[in-house]
Amino acid sequence: MSPGQRDAPTKPLSCTELDVAVAGRRLVHSLSLTVEPGSFIAMLGPNGVGKTLTLLTLAGLRPASAGRVSLGGTELAALPRSRVARELGMMLQHQSDPFPTTLLETALLGRHAQTGLWHWESPADIEAARTALRAVDLQGLEQRAAVSLSGGERRRLAMATLLTQDPQLLLLDEPLNHLDPQHRFMVLDCLARLCDAGKAVVASLHDPMLASRYASHALLLHGDGRWAYGPADELLTTDRLESLYQTPFACVDHGGQTVLFPVAPQP
């Protein structure tokens, strides 16, 4: 089955009264939201406010300090991980290559969520992996060793592996790390197409300008328990961003597009 062919789940991912804490610090308090099919949620905030920990908690890879996370109306912790993997995929911030694999072999690892661990990949699975590699501009490198890639190429390979997995919900921890401008837009355009097809994306980003261009919703984390969630065009304003990042922001119109960017404080 190629990416994008399965119907969206009837009930989405949601969290209720969720607390995220580490080392005695409560970073997120009483977070409640629903990740609707077709939505692109950009998670924004300074370093250390809990973006990664929140994504891991939403994925069920880390216990919540309080509250619950549900997938399809069932508490995530009660679902078999094989079932979760068929619906939800996550790109971690840091990737490792424990085995000497080619790009094609690495991308095909994503298919095991759909086919089972001990099944051989079918021609359709292999074509899905090749299609995913083309989507992130890695075509022609299928037989290259993954360990030989640059940081940006490795990030795009992680994206291709997730596309090959073909989940309905994608949780992405800094998916644009190490990417040049061309490939940042390429990855974001790819994610936007997935949302248009009924999938859902939650991604931590460091660029409010890109978030304002691509995201339907924004989740702002302050790191002291406070958070704000809503439509991106309502939340991504200079006032809110200045409060979030503690630095001045400016907003300009460029060819009909709103461009948000930080401004160096006056000495």
Short mmCIF file of C-alpha atoms in Angstrom, two decimals:
data_model
loop_
_atom_site.label_atom_id
_atom_site.label_comp_id
_atom_site.label_asym_id
_atom_site.label_seq_id
_atom_site.Cartn_x
_atom_site.Cartn_y
_atom_site.Cartn_z
CA MET A 1 0.00 0.00 0.00
CA SER A 2 1.49 3.32 -1.02
CA PRO A 3 1.55 6.37 1.24
CA GLY A 4 -1.71 8.31 1.51
CA GLN A 5 -4.08 5.52 0.40
CA ARG A 6 -5.60 4.53 3.76
CA ASP A 7 -8.55 6.42 5.17
CA ALA A 8 -7.98 8.78 8.09
CA PRO A 9 -8.95 7.41 11.51
CA THR A 10 -12.47 8.25 12.66
CA LYS A 11 -11.14 9.46 16.01
CA PRO A 12 -7.90 11.46 16.24
CA LEU A 13 -5.09 11.76 18.76
CA SER A 14 -6.01 13.79 21.83
CA CYS A 15 -4.64 14.67 25.25
CA THR A 16 -6.57 15.75 28.32
CA GLU A 17 -5.22 17.63 31.35
CA LEU A 18 -1.70 16.52 30.37
CA ASP A 19 1.28 17.41 32.56
CA VAL A 20 4.87 17.08 31.29
CA ALA A 21 7.62 17.29 33.91
CA VAL A 22 11.31 16.44 34.28
CA ALA A 23 13.67 16.56 37.25
CA GLY A 24 10.99 18.07 39.45
CA ARG A 25 10.15 20.85 36.95
CA ARG A 26 6.63 21.00 35.52
CA LEU A 27 7.15 22.23 31.97
CA VAL A 28 3.61 21.80 30.66
CA HIS A 29 0.52 21.92 32.86
CA SER A 30 -2.96 20.63 32.03
CA LEU A 31 -2.54 20.55 28.24
CA SER A 32 -5.74 19.59 26.42
CA LEU A 33 -6.02 19.48 22.64
CA THR A 34 -7.16 17.29 19.78
CA VAL A 35 -5.09 16.59 16.68
CA GLU A 36 -7.73 16.58 13.97
CA PRO A 37 -7.18 14.88 10.59
CA GLY A 38 -5.86 17.45 8.12
CA SER A 39 -4.31 19.69 10.76
CA PHE A 40 -0.69 20.85 10.85
CA ILE A 41 0.25 21.87 14.40
CA ALA A 42 3.51 23.78 14.83
CA MET A 43 4.96 23.51 18.34
CA LEU A 44 7.07 26.56 19.21
CA GLY A 45 9.07 27.72 22.19
CA PRO A 46 12.62 28.44 23.40
CA ASN A 47 15.14 25.71 24.10
CA GLY A 48 14.36 23.56 27.11
CA VAL A 49 10.63 24.29 27.42
CA GLY A 50 9.58 20.67 26.87
CA LYS A 51 8.84 20.39 23.14
CA THR A 52 10.66 17.08 22.76
CA LEU A 53 9.26 15.68 26.00
CA THR A 54 5.74 16.67 24.98
CA LEU A 55 6.10 14.93 21.62
CA LEU A 56 7.47 11.79 23.31
CA THR A 57 4.54 11.84 25.72
CA LEU A 58 2.02 12.23 22.90
CA ALA A 59 3.68 9.27 21.17
CA GLY A 60 3.40 7.11 24.28
CA LEU A 61 7.18 6.78 24.56
CA ARG A 62 7.26 8.56 27.91
CA PRO A 63 4.73 8.52 30.76
CA ALA A 64 2.77 11.68 31.49
CA SER A 65 3.09 13.21 34.94
CA ALA A 66 -0.70 13.64 34.90
CA GLY A 67 -3.55 13.40 32.42
CA ARG A 68 -4.10 11.03 29.53
CA VAL A 69 -3.35 10.60 25.84
CA SER A 70 -5.87 8.80 23.62
CA LEU A 71 -5.72 7.44 20.10
CA GLY A 72 -8.99 6.68 18.39
CA GLY A 73 -10.84 7.12 21.67
CA THR A 74 -8.72 4.55 23.54
CA GLU A 75 -6.04 5.46 26.06
CA LEU A 76 -2.71 5.15 24.28
CA ALA A 77 -1.07 3.14 27.07
CA ALA A 78 -3.73 0.44 26.68
CA LEU A 79 -3.05 -0.12 22.97
CA PRO A 80 -0.48 -2.62 21.63
CA ARG A 81 2.53 -0.78 20.22
CA SER A 82 2.04 -2.61 16.91
CA ARG A 83 -1.41 -1.00 16.61
CA VAL A 84 -0.03 2.41 17.57
CA ALA A 85 2.76 2.12 14.98
CA ARG A 86 0.22 1.55 12.21
CA GLU A 87 -1.45 4.86 13.00
CA LEU A 88 1.26 7.04 14.54
CA GLY A 89 4.83 7.68 13.47
CA MET A 90 7.53 9.78 15.10
CA MET A 91 10.73 11.36 13.84
CA LEU A 92 13.17 11.77 16.71
CA GLN A 93 15.47 14.75 16.98
CA HIS A 94 18.58 12.57 16.90
CA GLN A 95 18.97 9.51 14.70
CA SER A 96 21.56 6.74 14.91
CA ASP A 97 22.70 4.07 12.45
CA PRO A 98 23.28 0.93 14.57
CA PHE A 99 23.54 -1.30 11.47
CA PRO A 100 25.35 -0.82 8.14
CA THR A 101 22.34 -0.30 5.84
CA THR A 102 21.75 1.38 2.52
CA LEU A 103 19.29 4.24 2.09
CA LEU A 104 16.72 1.89 0.56
CA GLU A 105 17.10 -0.62 3.39
CA THR A 106 16.77 2.13 5.98
CA ALA A 107 13.62 3.55 4.37
CA LEU A 108 12.14 0.03 4.20
CA LEU A 109 12.41 -0.27 7.99
CA GLY A 110 9.37 1.96 8.11
CA ARG A 111 7.24 -0.65 6.36
CA HIS A 112 7.53 -3.14 9.24
CA ALA A 113 4.87 -1.15 11.11
CA GLN A 114 2.43 -2.12 8.35
CA THR A 115 3.70 -5.57 7.29
CA GLY A 116 4.91 -7.15 10.55
CA LEU A 117 8.44 -7.77 11.75
CA TRP A 118 9.07 -11.13 10.07
CA HIS A 119 7.50 -10.49 6.66
CA TRP A 120 9.58 -9.95 3.55
CA GLU A 121 9.06 -6.67 1.75
CA SER A 122 6.85 -6.92 -1.31
CA PRO A 123 7.51 -5.12 -4.61
CA ALA A 124 4.85 -2.61 -3.50
CA ASP A 125 6.75 -1.99 -0.26
CA ILE A 126 9.98 -1.41 -2.16
CA GLU A 127 8.24 0.99 -4.53
CA ALA A 128 6.76 2.87 -1.53
CA ALA A 129 10.30 3.30 -0.16
CA ARG A 130 11.62 4.50 -3.52
CA THR A 131 8.72 6.95 -3.80
CA ALA A 132 9.50 8.28 -0.32
CA LEU A 133 13.18 8.74 -1.19
CA ARG A 134 12.19 10.69 -4.31
CA ALA A 135 9.89 12.88 -2.22
CA VAL A 136 12.88 14.11 -0.17
CA ASP A 137 15.32 14.41 -3.09
CA LEU A 138 17.34 11.24 -2.35
CA GLN A 139 16.55 9.42 -5.59
CA GLY A 140 19.52 7.74 -7.19
CA LEU A 141 21.20 7.15 -3.82
CA GLU A 142 19.26 4.02 -2.87
CA GLN A 143 22.37 1.80 -2.59
CA ARG A 144 24.54 4.33 -0.77
CA ALA A 145 25.48 3.56 2.85
CA ALA A 146 23.36 5.55 5.30
CA VAL A 147 26.39 6.23 7.52
CA SER A 148 28.03 8.18 4.67
CA LEU A 149 25.33 10.84 4.55
CA SER A 150 25.66 14.44 5.65
CA GLY A 151 23.53 15.71 8.53
CA GLY A 152 20.93 17.20 6.20
CA GLU A 153 20.78 14.08 4.02
CA ARG A 154 20.39 11.93 7.13
CA ARG A 155 17.48 14.11 8.24
CA ARG A 156 15.79 13.67 4.89
CA LEU A 157 16.35 9.91 5.08
CA ALA A 158 14.58 9.88 8.46
CA MET A 159 11.68 11.69 6.79
CA ALA A 160 11.65 9.13 3.95
CA THR A 161 11.53 6.29 6.48
CA LEU A 162 8.52 7.90 8.14
CA LEU A 163 6.81 8.40 4.77
CA THR A 164 7.40 4.73 3.99
CA GLN A 165 5.78 3.82 7.32
CA ASP A 166 2.68 5.69 6.09
CA PRO A 167 1.10 6.61 9.45
CA GLN A 168 -2.01 8.75 9.73
CA LEU A 169 -0.43 10.92 12.46
CA LEU A 170 3.12 12.26 12.22
CA LEU A 171 4.97 13.61 15.27
CA LEU A 172 8.17 15.36 14.20
CA ASP A 173 10.88 16.66 16.52
CA GLU A 174 12.72 19.45 14.69
CA PRO A 175 12.33 17.93 11.21
CA LEU A 176 14.15 20.86 9.60
CA ASN A 177 17.41 20.41 11.53
CA HIS A 178 20.50 20.65 9.28
CA LEU A 179 18.42 21.33 6.17
CA ASP A 180 19.31 24.04 3.66
CA PRO A 181 16.53 26.46 2.62
CA GLN A 182 15.58 24.51 -0.51
CA HIS A 183 15.09 21.27 1.38
CA ARG A 184 13.28 22.97 4.27
CA PHE A 185 10.60 24.07 1.84
CA MET A 186 10.62 20.66 0.16
CA VAL A 187 9.96 18.84 3.45
CA LEU A 188 7.29 21.35 4.52
CA ASP A 189 5.56 21.13 1.14
CA CYS A 190 5.55 17.34 1.52
CA LEU A 191 3.99 17.61 4.99
CA ALA A 192 1.40 20.08 3.69
CA ARG A 193 0.38 17.60 0.97
CA LEU A 194 -0.05 14.88 3.60
CA CYS A 195 -2.35 17.17 5.60
CA ASP A 196 -4.32 17.98 2.45
CA ALA A 197 -4.79 14.20 2.05
CA GLY A 198 -6.29 13.93 5.55
CA LYS A 199 -3.27 13.04 7.63
CA ALA A 200 -2.20 15.12 10.64
CA VAL A 201 1.18 16.59 11.61
CA VAL A 202 2.55 17.87 14.92
CA ALA A 203 6.06 19.30 14.49
CA SER A 204 8.39 21.26 16.72
CA LEU A 205 9.85 24.14 14.73
CA HIS A 206 12.27 26.96 15.46
CA ASP A 207 11.19 29.32 12.68
CA PRO A 208 7.93 31.25 13.34
CA MET A 209 7.96 32.48 9.74
CA LEU A 210 7.78 28.93 8.37
CA ALA A 211 5.22 27.99 11.01
CA SER A 212 3.00 30.90 9.97
CA ARG A 213 3.24 29.88 6.32
CA TYR A 214 2.53 26.15 6.71
CA ALA A 215 0.79 25.44 10.02
CA SER A 216 -2.96 25.48 10.53
CA HIS A 217 -2.53 25.63 14.32
CA ALA A 218 0.19 26.58 16.78
CA LEU A 219 1.08 25.29 20.24
CA LEU A 220 3.23 27.74 22.20
CA LEU A 221 5.14 26.34 25.19
CA HIS A 222 6.66 28.69 27.78
CA GLY A 223 8.41 26.05 29.92
CA ASP A 224 6.81 27.07 33.21
CA GLY A 225 3.57 25.16 32.70
CA ARG A 226 1.94 27.85 30.56
CA TRP A 227 0.86 27.08 27.02
CA ALA A 228 -1.37 28.52 24.30
CA TYR A 229 -3.08 26.62 21.49
CA GLY A 230 -5.19 27.81 18.58
CA PRO A 231 -5.23 28.81 14.91
CA ALA A 232 -1.76 29.80 13.74
CA ASP A 233 -2.87 33.14 12.32
CA GLU A 234 -4.26 34.13 15.73
CA LEU A 235 -1.31 32.97 17.84
CA LEU A 236 1.68 33.83 15.67
CA THR A 237 1.75 37.56 16.29
CA THR A 238 4.68 39.80 17.18
CA ASP A 239 3.35 40.40 20.70
CA ARG A 240 2.93 36.72 21.49
CA LEU A 241 6.27 35.78 19.96
CA GLU A 242 8.10 38.52 21.86
CA SER A 243 6.57 37.22 25.08
CA LEU A 244 7.45 33.63 24.15
CA TYR A 245 11.07 34.19 23.08
CA GLN A 246 11.88 37.32 25.11
CA THR A 247 13.22 39.08 22.05
CA PRO A 248 11.71 41.66 19.64
CA PHE A 249 9.89 40.47 16.50
CA ALA A 250 8.86 42.27 13.35
CA CYS A 251 6.19 41.46 10.79
CA VAL A 252 6.25 42.53 7.14
CA ASP A 253 4.18 41.75 4.08
CA HIS A 254 6.15 40.25 1.21
CA GLY A 255 4.25 39.48 -1.96
CA GLY A 256 1.06 38.87 -0.02
CA GLN A 257 2.80 36.63 2.53
CA THR A 258 3.26 37.54 6.16
CA VAL A 259 6.90 37.26 7.20
CA LEU A 260 7.74 37.09 10.92
CA PHE A 261 11.33 37.42 12.05
CA PRO A 262 13.29 38.24 15.23
CA VAL A 263 15.00 41.61 15.47
CA ALA A 264 18.27 42.11 17.29
CA PRO A 265 17.69 44.15 20.49
CA GLN A 266 19.08 47.65 20.49
CA PRO A 267 22.38 47.88 22.39
#
